[in-house]
Amino acid sequence: MRLRRTVRGEFDLIDRLVSRLPAGDGVTVGPGDDAAVLRPSPDRELVATTDTFVEGVHWDAAWMDAEAMGARLAAANLSDLAAMAATPRWALVSLGVGASPVPETLEATQRGLARALAKHGAAIVGGNVTRTRGAAWWSVTLLGEVAKGAAWTRFGARPGDLLAVTGRPGRAGAA
């Protein structure tokens, strides 16, 4: 029988998660402070998106390991920015955990998330941890940049434009 180590409190958990994060470009103040201070590129606009994954709804440990779930959460946010022609830069990560979270599971989820974000030039710059009595959840707010006036929107398509779909529509909900 393997004993599960638990964390002593919110600040212990934050220290464990923050200590492994690399510094991101354009980050003046990063994880560990009350808020992040970010330096956007000149002549760019910020694009923001957020997604939340709830255990038992968006993932289940029986069919998805923690690192894969983190990567999937990153992909949900990254695809939103890609749809608007934005370059990913910074992520804020919040999570709700039960009274006795398993640090290795949380670290694996963050590792999958951070690696997937880093592949696209984004870094985790802050977030929040809270206790929940219900299902565990992770939420990511991803900020990206796009040239002023160059963001693609759902309302920009015109007759004759090519519409491309990757994968099978609705497949993510079946996963």
PDB file of C-alpha atoms in Angstrom:
ATOM      1  CA  MET A   1       0.000   0.000   0.000  1.00  0.00           C
ATOM      2  CA  ARG A   2       1.386   3.386  -1.021  1.00  0.00           C
ATOM      3  CA  LEU A   3       0.903   6.191   1.466  1.00  0.00           C
ATOM      4  CA  ARG A   4      -0.218   9.482  -0.008  1.00  0.00           C
ATOM      5  CA  ARG A   5       1.609  12.582   1.101  1.00  0.00           C
ATOM      6  CA  THR A   6      -0.521  15.644   1.611  1.00  0.00           C
ATOM      7  CA  VAL A   7       0.298  19.309   1.875  1.00  0.00           C
ATOM      8  CA  ARG A   8       0.056  21.222   5.133  1.00  0.00           C
ATOM      9  CA  GLY A   9      -1.867  24.184   3.797  1.00  0.00           C
ATOM     10  CA  GLU A  10      -2.566  26.545   0.953  1.00  0.00           C
ATOM     11  CA  PHE A  11       0.823  28.285   1.123  1.00  0.00           C
ATOM     12  CA  ASP A  12       2.713  24.977   1.194  1.00  0.00           C
ATOM     13  CA  LEU A  13       0.820  23.900  -1.921  1.00  0.00           C
ATOM     14  CA  ILE A  14       1.479  27.216  -3.666  1.00  0.00           C
ATOM     15  CA  ASP A  15       5.200  26.978  -2.819  1.00  0.00           C
ATOM     16  CA  ARG A  16       5.359  23.457  -4.276  1.00  0.00           C
ATOM     17  CA  LEU A  17       3.631  24.510  -7.490  1.00  0.00           C
ATOM     18  CA  VAL A  18       5.384  27.856  -7.985  1.00  0.00           C
ATOM     19  CA  SER A  19       8.913  26.640  -7.278  1.00  0.00           C
ATOM     20  CA  ARG A  20       9.068  24.717 -10.560  1.00  0.00           C
ATOM     21  CA  LEU A  21       7.744  27.422 -12.878  1.00  0.00           C
ATOM     22  CA  PRO A  22      10.107  29.125 -15.335  1.00  0.00           C
ATOM     23  CA  ALA A  23      10.020  32.910 -15.683  1.00  0.00           C
ATOM     24  CA  GLY A  24       8.132  34.130 -18.737  1.00  0.00           C
ATOM     25  CA  ASP A  25       9.049  36.833 -21.227  1.00  0.00           C
ATOM     26  CA  GLY A  26       7.489  40.186 -20.426  1.00  0.00           C
ATOM     27  CA  VAL A  27       6.907  39.231 -16.781  1.00  0.00           C
ATOM     28  CA  THR A  28       8.017  41.901 -14.308  1.00  0.00           C
ATOM     29  CA  VAL A  29       6.428  40.217 -11.267  1.00  0.00           C
ATOM     30  CA  GLY A  30       5.397  36.576 -11.532  1.00  0.00           C
ATOM     31  CA  PRO A  31       3.980  33.788  -9.379  1.00  0.00           C
ATOM     32  CA  GLY A  32       4.154  34.112  -5.627  1.00  0.00           C
ATOM     33  CA  ASP A  33       3.097  37.740  -5.294  1.00  0.00           C
ATOM     34  CA  ASP A  34      -0.439  39.124  -4.962  1.00  0.00           C
ATOM     35  CA  ALA A  35      -0.709  39.761  -8.716  1.00  0.00           C
ATOM     36  CA  ALA A  36       1.395  39.467 -11.848  1.00  0.00           C
ATOM     37  CA  VAL A  37       2.896  42.515 -13.545  1.00  0.00           C
ATOM     38  CA  LEU A  38       3.125  41.999 -17.301  1.00  0.00           C
ATOM     39  CA  ARG A  39       4.759  44.004 -20.073  1.00  0.00           C
ATOM     40  CA  PRO A  40       2.773  43.711 -23.353  1.00  0.00           C
ATOM     41  CA  SER A  41       4.586  44.200 -26.634  1.00  0.00           C
ATOM     42  CA  PRO A  42       4.255  47.607 -28.301  1.00  0.00           C
ATOM     43  CA  ASP A  43       1.463  48.010 -30.871  1.00  0.00           C
ATOM     44  CA  ARG A  44      -0.276  44.826 -29.740  1.00  0.00           C
ATOM     45  CA  GLU A  45      -3.672  44.173 -28.191  1.00  0.00           C
ATOM     46  CA  LEU A  46      -4.324  41.664 -25.424  1.00  0.00           C
ATOM     47  CA  VAL A  47      -6.648  38.739 -26.114  1.00  0.00           C
ATOM     48  CA  ALA A  48      -8.018  36.836 -23.107  1.00  0.00           C
ATOM     49  CA  THR A  49      -9.771  33.484 -22.776  1.00  0.00           C
ATOM     50  CA  THR A  50     -10.643  31.188 -19.903  1.00  0.00           C
ATOM     51  CA  ASP A  51     -11.647  27.562 -19.526  1.00  0.00           C
ATOM     52  CA  THR A  52     -12.475  25.484 -16.458  1.00  0.00           C
ATOM     53  CA  PHE A  53     -12.230  21.697 -16.171  1.00  0.00           C
ATOM     54  CA  VAL A  54     -14.215  19.976 -13.422  1.00  0.00           C
ATOM     55  CA  GLU A  55     -13.337  16.466 -12.237  1.00  0.00           C
ATOM     56  CA  GLY A  56     -16.033  13.998 -13.240  1.00  0.00           C
ATOM     57  CA  VAL A  57     -17.264  16.312 -15.999  1.00  0.00           C
ATOM     58  CA  HIS A  58     -14.231  17.215 -18.137  1.00  0.00           C
ATOM     59  CA  TRP A  59     -11.851  14.529 -16.892  1.00  0.00           C
ATOM     60  CA  ASP A  60     -11.737  11.479 -14.683  1.00  0.00           C
ATOM     61  CA  ALA A  61      -8.575   9.946 -13.244  1.00  0.00           C
ATOM     62  CA  ALA A  62      -9.885   6.521 -14.320  1.00  0.00           C
ATOM     63  CA  TRP A  63      -9.329   7.375 -17.991  1.00  0.00           C
ATOM     64  CA  MET A  64      -6.969  10.371 -18.041  1.00  0.00           C
ATOM     65  CA  ASP A  65      -3.767  10.839 -16.079  1.00  0.00           C
ATOM     66  CA  ALA A  66      -3.055  14.166 -14.406  1.00  0.00           C
ATOM     67  CA  GLU A  67      -0.341  15.316 -16.819  1.00  0.00           C
ATOM     68  CA  ALA A  68      -2.573  14.608 -19.834  1.00  0.00           C
ATOM     69  CA  MET A  69      -5.416  16.542 -18.207  1.00  0.00           C
ATOM     70  CA  GLY A  70      -3.138  19.551 -17.746  1.00  0.00           C
ATOM     71  CA  ALA A  71      -2.122  19.381 -21.402  1.00  0.00           C
ATOM     72  CA  ARG A  72      -5.768  19.107 -22.446  1.00  0.00           C
ATOM     73  CA  LEU A  73      -6.691  22.161 -20.383  1.00  0.00           C
ATOM     74  CA  ALA A  74      -3.864  24.091 -22.042  1.00  0.00           C
ATOM     75  CA  ALA A  75      -5.074  22.958 -25.480  1.00  0.00           C
ATOM     76  CA  ALA A  76      -8.596  24.254 -24.810  1.00  0.00           C
ATOM     77  CA  ASN A  77      -7.222  27.717 -24.065  1.00  0.00           C
ATOM     78  CA  LEU A  78      -4.559  27.676 -26.786  1.00  0.00           C
ATOM     79  CA  SER A  79      -7.144  26.829 -29.439  1.00  0.00           C
ATOM     80  CA  ASP A  80      -9.255  29.836 -28.409  1.00  0.00           C
ATOM     81  CA  LEU A  81      -6.285  32.168 -28.904  1.00  0.00           C
ATOM     82  CA  ALA A  82      -5.329  30.491 -32.192  1.00  0.00           C
ATOM     83  CA  ALA A  83      -8.887  31.026 -33.434  1.00  0.00           C
ATOM     84  CA  MET A  84      -8.355  34.760 -32.933  1.00  0.00           C
ATOM     85  CA  ALA A  85      -4.826  34.825 -34.453  1.00  0.00           C
ATOM     86  CA  ALA A  86      -3.278  35.666 -31.077  1.00  0.00           C
ATOM     87  CA  THR A  87       0.139  34.604 -29.811  1.00  0.00           C
ATOM     88  CA  PRO A  88      -0.075  33.016 -26.325  1.00  0.00           C
ATOM     89  CA  ARG A  89       1.928  34.841 -23.621  1.00  0.00           C
ATOM     90  CA  TRP A  90       0.724  34.455 -20.034  1.00  0.00           C
ATOM     91  CA  ALA A  91      -1.548  32.157 -18.041  1.00  0.00           C
ATOM     92  CA  LEU A  92      -3.273  32.518 -14.682  1.00  0.00           C
ATOM     93  CA  VAL A  93      -4.127  29.154 -13.147  1.00  0.00           C
ATOM     94  CA  SER A  94      -6.689  28.598 -10.401  1.00  0.00           C
ATOM     95  CA  LEU A  95      -7.619  25.329  -8.788  1.00  0.00           C
ATOM     96  CA  GLY A  96     -10.084  24.057  -6.248  1.00  0.00           C
ATOM     97  CA  VAL A  97      -8.978  21.019  -4.257  1.00  0.00           C
ATOM     98  CA  GLY A  98     -10.374  18.884  -1.456  1.00  0.00           C
ATOM     99  CA  ALA A  99      -9.123  18.892   2.121  1.00  0.00           C
ATOM    100  CA  SER A 100      -6.277  16.410   1.431  1.00  0.00           C
ATOM    101  CA  PRO A 101      -4.901  16.980  -2.065  1.00  0.00           C
ATOM    102  CA  VAL A 102      -2.153  14.675  -3.330  1.00  0.00           C
ATOM    103  CA  PRO A 103       0.792  16.962  -4.161  1.00  0.00           C
ATOM    104  CA  GLU A 104       2.214  14.658  -6.848  1.00  0.00           C
ATOM    105  CA  THR A 105      -1.097  14.663  -8.719  1.00  0.00           C
ATOM    106  CA  LEU A 106      -1.342  18.453  -8.611  1.00  0.00           C
ATOM    107  CA  GLU A 107       2.291  18.801  -9.687  1.00  0.00           C
ATOM    108  CA  ALA A 108       1.735  16.391 -12.592  1.00  0.00           C
ATOM    109  CA  THR A 109      -1.309  18.360 -13.750  1.00  0.00           C
ATOM    110  CA  GLN A 110       0.624  21.604 -13.587  1.00  0.00           C
ATOM    111  CA  ARG A 111       3.598  20.002 -15.361  1.00  0.00           C
ATOM    112  CA  GLY A 112       1.373  18.925 -18.279  1.00  0.00           C
ATOM    113  CA  LEU A 113      -0.218  22.359 -18.386  1.00  0.00           C
ATOM    114  CA  ALA A 114       3.078  24.287 -18.183  1.00  0.00           C
ATOM    115  CA  ARG A 115       4.793  22.122 -20.828  1.00  0.00           C
ATOM    116  CA  ALA A 116       1.932  22.489 -23.284  1.00  0.00           C
ATOM    117  CA  LEU A 117       1.810  26.256 -22.737  1.00  0.00           C
ATOM    118  CA  ALA A 118       5.605  26.601 -23.045  1.00  0.00           C
ATOM    119  CA  LYS A 119       5.568  24.835 -26.437  1.00  0.00           C
ATOM    120  CA  HIS A 120       3.543  27.812 -27.646  1.00  0.00           C
ATOM    121  CA  GLY A 121       5.506  30.526 -25.846  1.00  0.00           C
ATOM    122  CA  ALA A 122       3.255  31.022 -22.814  1.00  0.00           C
ATOM    123  CA  ALA A 123       4.205  30.945 -19.128  1.00  0.00           C
ATOM    124  CA  ILE A 124       2.175  30.578 -15.941  1.00  0.00           C
ATOM    125  CA  VAL A 125       2.444  33.938 -14.153  1.00  0.00           C
ATOM    126  CA  GLY A 126       0.056  33.527 -11.231  1.00  0.00           C
ATOM    127  CA  GLY A 127      -3.225  32.131 -10.032  1.00  0.00           C
ATOM    128  CA  ASN A 128      -5.140  30.987  -7.004  1.00  0.00           C
ATOM    129  CA  VAL A 129      -5.712  27.899  -4.867  1.00  0.00           C
ATOM    130  CA  THR A 130      -8.881  27.329  -2.881  1.00  0.00           C
ATOM    131  CA  ARG A 131     -10.435  24.463  -0.974  1.00  0.00           C
ATOM    132  CA  THR A 132     -13.632  22.913  -2.278  1.00  0.00           C
ATOM    133  CA  ARG A 133     -16.089  20.475  -0.738  1.00  0.00           C
ATOM    134  CA  GLY A 134     -17.198  19.322  -4.165  1.00  0.00           C
ATOM    135  CA  ALA A 135     -15.321  18.073  -7.192  1.00  0.00           C
ATOM    136  CA  ALA A 136     -11.804  19.295  -7.850  1.00  0.00           C
ATOM    137  CA  TRP A 137     -11.439  21.793 -10.667  1.00  0.00           C
ATOM    138  CA  TRP A 138      -8.762  23.676 -12.609  1.00  0.00           C
ATOM    139  CA  SER A 139      -9.305  26.964 -14.421  1.00  0.00           C
ATOM    140  CA  VAL A 140      -6.912  28.739 -16.779  1.00  0.00           C
ATOM    141  CA  THR A 141      -7.105  32.296 -18.029  1.00  0.00           C
ATOM    142  CA  LEU A 142      -4.745  32.643 -20.972  1.00  0.00           C
ATOM    143  CA  LEU A 143      -3.619  36.017 -22.277  1.00  0.00           C
ATOM    144  CA  GLY A 144      -2.189  36.453 -25.737  1.00  0.00           C
ATOM    145  CA  GLU A 145      -1.232  39.249 -28.070  1.00  0.00           C
ATOM    146  CA  VAL A 146      -2.307  40.171 -31.561  1.00  0.00           C
ATOM    147  CA  ALA A 147      -1.390  43.120 -33.772  1.00  0.00           C
ATOM    148  CA  LYS A 148      -3.784  46.032 -33.265  1.00  0.00           C
ATOM    149  CA  GLY A 149      -6.937  45.472 -35.306  1.00  0.00           C
ATOM    150  CA  ALA A 150      -5.809  42.039 -36.545  1.00  0.00           C
ATOM    151  CA  ALA A 151      -7.817  39.725 -34.261  1.00  0.00           C
ATOM    152  CA  TRP A 152      -9.989  37.246 -36.107  1.00  0.00           C
ATOM    153  CA  THR A 153     -13.552  37.002 -34.853  1.00  0.00           C
ATOM    154  CA  ARG A 154     -16.498  34.725 -35.531  1.00  0.00           C
ATOM    155  CA  PHE A 155     -18.117  37.577 -37.384  1.00  0.00           C
ATOM    156  CA  GLY A 156     -15.315  38.089 -39.910  1.00  0.00           C
ATOM    157  CA  ALA A 157     -16.090  35.198 -42.282  1.00  0.00           C
ATOM    158  CA  ARG A 158     -17.253  36.137 -45.769  1.00  0.00           C
ATOM    159  CA  PRO A 159     -18.743  34.105 -48.629  1.00  0.00           C
ATOM    160  CA  GLY A 160     -15.942  32.264 -50.402  1.00  0.00           C
ATOM    161  CA  ASP A 161     -13.732  31.970 -47.288  1.00  0.00           C
ATOM    162  CA  LEU A 162     -12.340  28.528 -46.489  1.00  0.00           C
ATOM    163  CA  LEU A 163     -13.797  27.061 -43.304  1.00  0.00           C
ATOM    164  CA  ALA A 164     -11.641  24.325 -41.770  1.00  0.00           C
ATOM    165  CA  VAL A 165     -12.508  21.985 -38.917  1.00  0.00           C
ATOM    166  CA  THR A 166      -9.958  19.792 -37.167  1.00  0.00           C
ATOM    167  CA  GLY A 167     -11.039  16.535 -35.605  1.00  0.00           C
ATOM    168  CA  ARG A 168     -14.679  15.556 -35.356  1.00  0.00           C
ATOM    169  CA  PRO A 169     -17.123  18.236 -34.200  1.00  0.00           C
ATOM    170  CA  GLY A 170     -18.431  17.366 -30.740  1.00  0.00           C
ATOM    171  CA  ARG A 171     -15.691  14.794 -30.111  1.00  0.00           C
ATOM    172  CA  ALA A 172     -14.199  16.651 -27.122  1.00  0.00           C
ATOM    173  CA  GLY A 173     -17.446  16.196 -25.218  1.00  0.00           C
ATOM    174  CA  ALA A 174     -17.252  12.447 -25.736  1.00  0.00           C
ATOM    175  CA  ALA A 175     -13.716  12.184 -24.380  1.00  0.00           C
TER     176      ALA A 175
END
